GROMACS .gro file of C-alpha atoms in nm:
model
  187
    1UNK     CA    1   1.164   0.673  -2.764
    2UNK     CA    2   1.329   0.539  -2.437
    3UNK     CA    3   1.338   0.869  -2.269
    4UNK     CA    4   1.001   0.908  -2.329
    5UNK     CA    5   0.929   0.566  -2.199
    6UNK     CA    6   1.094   0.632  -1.896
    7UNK     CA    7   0.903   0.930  -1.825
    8UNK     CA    8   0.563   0.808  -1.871
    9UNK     CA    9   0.628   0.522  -1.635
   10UNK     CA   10   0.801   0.727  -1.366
   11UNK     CA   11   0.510   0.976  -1.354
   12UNK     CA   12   0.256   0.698  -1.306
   13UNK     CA   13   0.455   0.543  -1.095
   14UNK     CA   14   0.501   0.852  -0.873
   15UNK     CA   15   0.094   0.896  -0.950
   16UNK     CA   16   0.032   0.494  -0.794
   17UNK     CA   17   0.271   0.548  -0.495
   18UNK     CA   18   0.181   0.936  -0.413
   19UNK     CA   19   0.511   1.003  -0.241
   20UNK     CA   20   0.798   0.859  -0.363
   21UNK     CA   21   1.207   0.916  -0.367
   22UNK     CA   22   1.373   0.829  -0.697
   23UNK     CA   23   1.454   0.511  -0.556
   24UNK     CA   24   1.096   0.414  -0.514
   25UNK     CA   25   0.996   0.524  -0.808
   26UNK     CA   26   1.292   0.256  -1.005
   27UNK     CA   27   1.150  -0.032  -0.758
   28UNK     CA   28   0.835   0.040  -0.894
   29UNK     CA   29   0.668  -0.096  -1.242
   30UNK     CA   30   0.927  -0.129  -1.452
   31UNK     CA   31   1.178  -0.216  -1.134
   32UNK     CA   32   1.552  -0.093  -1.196
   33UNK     CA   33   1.455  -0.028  -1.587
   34UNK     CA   34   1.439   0.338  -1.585
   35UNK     CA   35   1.735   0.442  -1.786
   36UNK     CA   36   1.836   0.762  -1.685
   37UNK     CA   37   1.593   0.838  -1.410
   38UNK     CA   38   1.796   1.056  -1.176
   39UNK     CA   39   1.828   1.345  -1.495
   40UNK     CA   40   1.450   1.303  -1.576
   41UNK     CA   41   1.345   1.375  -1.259
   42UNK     CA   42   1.524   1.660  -1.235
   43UNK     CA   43   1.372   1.772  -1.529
   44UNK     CA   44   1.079   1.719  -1.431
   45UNK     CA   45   1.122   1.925  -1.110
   46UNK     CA   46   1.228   2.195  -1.291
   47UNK     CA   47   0.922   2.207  -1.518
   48UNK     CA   48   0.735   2.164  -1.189
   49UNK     CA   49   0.580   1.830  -1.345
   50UNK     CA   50   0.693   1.739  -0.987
   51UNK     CA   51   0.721   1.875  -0.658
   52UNK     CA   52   1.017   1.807  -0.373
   53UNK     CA   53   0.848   1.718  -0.063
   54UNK     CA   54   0.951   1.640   0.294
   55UNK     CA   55   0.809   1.442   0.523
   56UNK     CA   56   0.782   1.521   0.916
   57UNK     CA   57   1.004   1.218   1.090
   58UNK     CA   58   1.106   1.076   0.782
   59UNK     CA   59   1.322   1.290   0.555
   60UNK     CA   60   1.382   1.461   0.246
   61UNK     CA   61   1.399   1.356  -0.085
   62UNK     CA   62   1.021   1.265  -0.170
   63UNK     CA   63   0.874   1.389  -0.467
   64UNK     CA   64   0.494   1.441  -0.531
   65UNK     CA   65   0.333   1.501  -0.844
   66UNK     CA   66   0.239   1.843  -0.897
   67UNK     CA   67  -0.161   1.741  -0.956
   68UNK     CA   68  -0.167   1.553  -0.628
   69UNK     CA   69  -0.003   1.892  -0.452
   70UNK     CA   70  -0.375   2.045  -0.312
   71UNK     CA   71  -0.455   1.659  -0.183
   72UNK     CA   72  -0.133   1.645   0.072
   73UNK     CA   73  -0.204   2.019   0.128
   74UNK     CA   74  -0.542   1.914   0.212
   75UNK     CA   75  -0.437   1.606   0.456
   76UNK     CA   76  -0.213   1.854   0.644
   77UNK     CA   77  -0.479   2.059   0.716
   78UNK     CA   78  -0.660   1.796   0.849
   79UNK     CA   79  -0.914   1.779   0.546
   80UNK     CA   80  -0.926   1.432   0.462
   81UNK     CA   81  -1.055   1.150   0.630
   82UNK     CA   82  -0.940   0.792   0.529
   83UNK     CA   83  -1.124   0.482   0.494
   84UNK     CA   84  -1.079   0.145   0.612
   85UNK     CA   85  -0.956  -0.087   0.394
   86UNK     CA   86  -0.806  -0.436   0.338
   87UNK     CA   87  -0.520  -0.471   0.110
   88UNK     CA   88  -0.424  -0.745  -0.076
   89UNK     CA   89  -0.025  -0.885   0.020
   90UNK     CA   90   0.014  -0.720  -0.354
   91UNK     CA   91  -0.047  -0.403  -0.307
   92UNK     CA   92   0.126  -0.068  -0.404
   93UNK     CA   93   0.129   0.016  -0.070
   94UNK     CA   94   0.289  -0.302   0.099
   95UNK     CA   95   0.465  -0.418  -0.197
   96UNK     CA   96   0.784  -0.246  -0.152
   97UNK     CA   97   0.816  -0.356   0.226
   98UNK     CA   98   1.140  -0.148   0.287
   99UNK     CA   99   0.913   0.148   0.167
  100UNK     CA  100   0.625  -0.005   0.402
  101UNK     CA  101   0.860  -0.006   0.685
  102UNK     CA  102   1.040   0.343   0.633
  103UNK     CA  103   0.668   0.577   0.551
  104UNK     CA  104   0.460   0.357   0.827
  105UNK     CA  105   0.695   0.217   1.049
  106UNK     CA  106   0.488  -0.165   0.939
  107UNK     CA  107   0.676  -0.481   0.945
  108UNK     CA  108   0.507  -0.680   0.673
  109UNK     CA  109   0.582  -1.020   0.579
  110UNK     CA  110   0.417  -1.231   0.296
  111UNK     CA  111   0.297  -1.534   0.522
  112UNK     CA  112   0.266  -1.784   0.277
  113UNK     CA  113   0.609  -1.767   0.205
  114UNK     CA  114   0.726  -1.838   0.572
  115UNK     CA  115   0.631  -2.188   0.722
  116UNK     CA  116   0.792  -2.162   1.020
  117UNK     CA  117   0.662  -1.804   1.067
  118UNK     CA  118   0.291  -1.728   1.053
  119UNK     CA  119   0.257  -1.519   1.354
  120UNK     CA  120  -0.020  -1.364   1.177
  121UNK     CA  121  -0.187  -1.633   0.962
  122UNK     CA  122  -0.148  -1.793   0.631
  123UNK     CA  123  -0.284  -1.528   0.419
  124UNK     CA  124  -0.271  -1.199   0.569
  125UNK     CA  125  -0.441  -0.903   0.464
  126UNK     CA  126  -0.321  -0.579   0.612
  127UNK     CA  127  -0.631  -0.275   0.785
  128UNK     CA  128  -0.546   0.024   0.654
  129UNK     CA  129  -0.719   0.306   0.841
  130UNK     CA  130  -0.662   0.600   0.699
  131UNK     CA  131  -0.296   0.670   0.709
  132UNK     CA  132  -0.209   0.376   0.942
  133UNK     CA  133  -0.197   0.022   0.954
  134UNK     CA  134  -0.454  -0.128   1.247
  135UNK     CA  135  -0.467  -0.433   1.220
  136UNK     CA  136  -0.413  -0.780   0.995
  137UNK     CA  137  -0.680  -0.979   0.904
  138UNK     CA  138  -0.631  -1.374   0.816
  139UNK     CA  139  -0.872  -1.497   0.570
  140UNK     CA  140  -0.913  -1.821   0.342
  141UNK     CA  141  -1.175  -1.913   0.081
  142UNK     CA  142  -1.370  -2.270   0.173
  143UNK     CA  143  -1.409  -2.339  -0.153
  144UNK     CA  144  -1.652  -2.691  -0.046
  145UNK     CA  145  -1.882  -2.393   0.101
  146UNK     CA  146  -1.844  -2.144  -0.124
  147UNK     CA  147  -1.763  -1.895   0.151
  148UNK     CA  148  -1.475  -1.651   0.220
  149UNK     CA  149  -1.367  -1.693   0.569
  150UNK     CA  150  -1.245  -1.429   0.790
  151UNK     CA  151  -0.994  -1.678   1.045
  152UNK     CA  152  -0.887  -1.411   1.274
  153UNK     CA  153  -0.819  -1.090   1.297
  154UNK     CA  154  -0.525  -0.902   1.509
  155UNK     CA  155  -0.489  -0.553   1.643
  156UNK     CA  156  -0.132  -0.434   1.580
  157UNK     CA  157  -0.131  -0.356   1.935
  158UNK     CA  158  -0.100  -0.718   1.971
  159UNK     CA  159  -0.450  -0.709   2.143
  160UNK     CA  160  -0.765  -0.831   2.019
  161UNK     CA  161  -1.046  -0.598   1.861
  162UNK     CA  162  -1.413  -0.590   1.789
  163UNK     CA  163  -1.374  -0.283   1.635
  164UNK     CA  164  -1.102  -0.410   1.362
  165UNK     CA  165  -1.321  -0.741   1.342
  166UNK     CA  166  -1.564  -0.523   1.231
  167UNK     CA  167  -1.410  -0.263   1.008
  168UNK     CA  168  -1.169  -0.637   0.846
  169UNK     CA  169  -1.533  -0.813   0.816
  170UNK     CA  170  -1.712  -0.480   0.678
  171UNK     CA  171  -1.423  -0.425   0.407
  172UNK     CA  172  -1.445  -0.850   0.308
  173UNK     CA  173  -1.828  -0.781   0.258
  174UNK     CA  174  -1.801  -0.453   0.052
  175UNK     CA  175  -1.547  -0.660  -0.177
  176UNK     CA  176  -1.755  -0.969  -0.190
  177UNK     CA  177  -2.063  -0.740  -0.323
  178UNK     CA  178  -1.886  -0.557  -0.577
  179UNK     CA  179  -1.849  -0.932  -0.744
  180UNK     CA  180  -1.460  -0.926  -0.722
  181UNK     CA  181  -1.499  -1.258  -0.580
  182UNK     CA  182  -1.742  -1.563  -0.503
  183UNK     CA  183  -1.911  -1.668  -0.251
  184UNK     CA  184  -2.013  -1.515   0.066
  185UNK     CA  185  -1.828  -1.415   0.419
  186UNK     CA  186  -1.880  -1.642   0.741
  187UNK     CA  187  -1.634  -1.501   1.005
   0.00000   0.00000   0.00000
């Protein structure tokens, strides 16, 4: 049925975002199709399927899902230790840039889209370290070479850094070797 539709999609989509309000959750998958979302999640609350949660700075009305409860218990105790990594312009976390904006205070724009505007580069992958965007990373594939190339790389400081150069060029290797793409990196 519909209803049951709904739900399945909601919970994953609460699942892929981790913290979400109810607005999140309809710009996410199925985007604006979930009929009757503000009664399912309630529901859903109420057979603790889901979990209120407020977040320090931002606000209430986020919702967790009850199985990823112990993990955000676990990052406020200072348990958990983020990697480094690239995201693609596509990505759950940057998708919804309002979202982006609101949860990590990051400004993203999708570079290719902006001729006038490529403060940053052409295509722009965002550094996520741990719980916080770094810095953005510019890279194009030469595809006479056969070689991804890593064009620059910005702190969000607005200052050049080895240390995101490295952590941006570490991430484009790790990718590179698990065969998600061709060729090799030449920075």
């Amino acid at each position: 049925t519909q209803r049951r539709l709904t739900r399945r999609a909601a919970l994953r989509a609460l699942r892929a975002l981790g913290v979400a309000t109810a607005r999140d959750i309809s710009n996410h998958l199925l985007r604006g199709r979930y009929d009757g979302l503000p009664a399912l999640l309630h529901d859903l609350v109420r057979r603790g399927e889901i979990v209120r949660a407020r977040i320090a700075g931002v606000g209430d009305g986020y919702l967790v899902h009850a199985a990823d409860v112990e993990g955000v218990r676990a990052i406020e105790r200072g348990e958990w230790d983020g990697r480094a990594v690239l995201l693609s312009p596509f990505d759950n976390a940057i998708c919804d840039r309002a979202r982006t904006q609101r949860l990590f205070g990051f400004d993203f724009k999708l570079s290719i889209y902006e001729p006038r505007d490529r403060r940053w580069g052409y295509y722009v992958l965002p550094l996520l370290e741990g719980d916080r965007f770094t810095a953005r990373a510019d890279a194009a594939f030469d595809r006479a070479a056969g070689r991804l190339r890593l064009l620059r790389v910005r702190h969000e400081d607005g200052r050049k850094s080895r240390r995101a150069l490295q952590r941006a060029a570490a991430e484009l290797e790790a990718f590179l070797a698990r065969g998600s793409a061709g060729g090799t990196l030449r920075a």
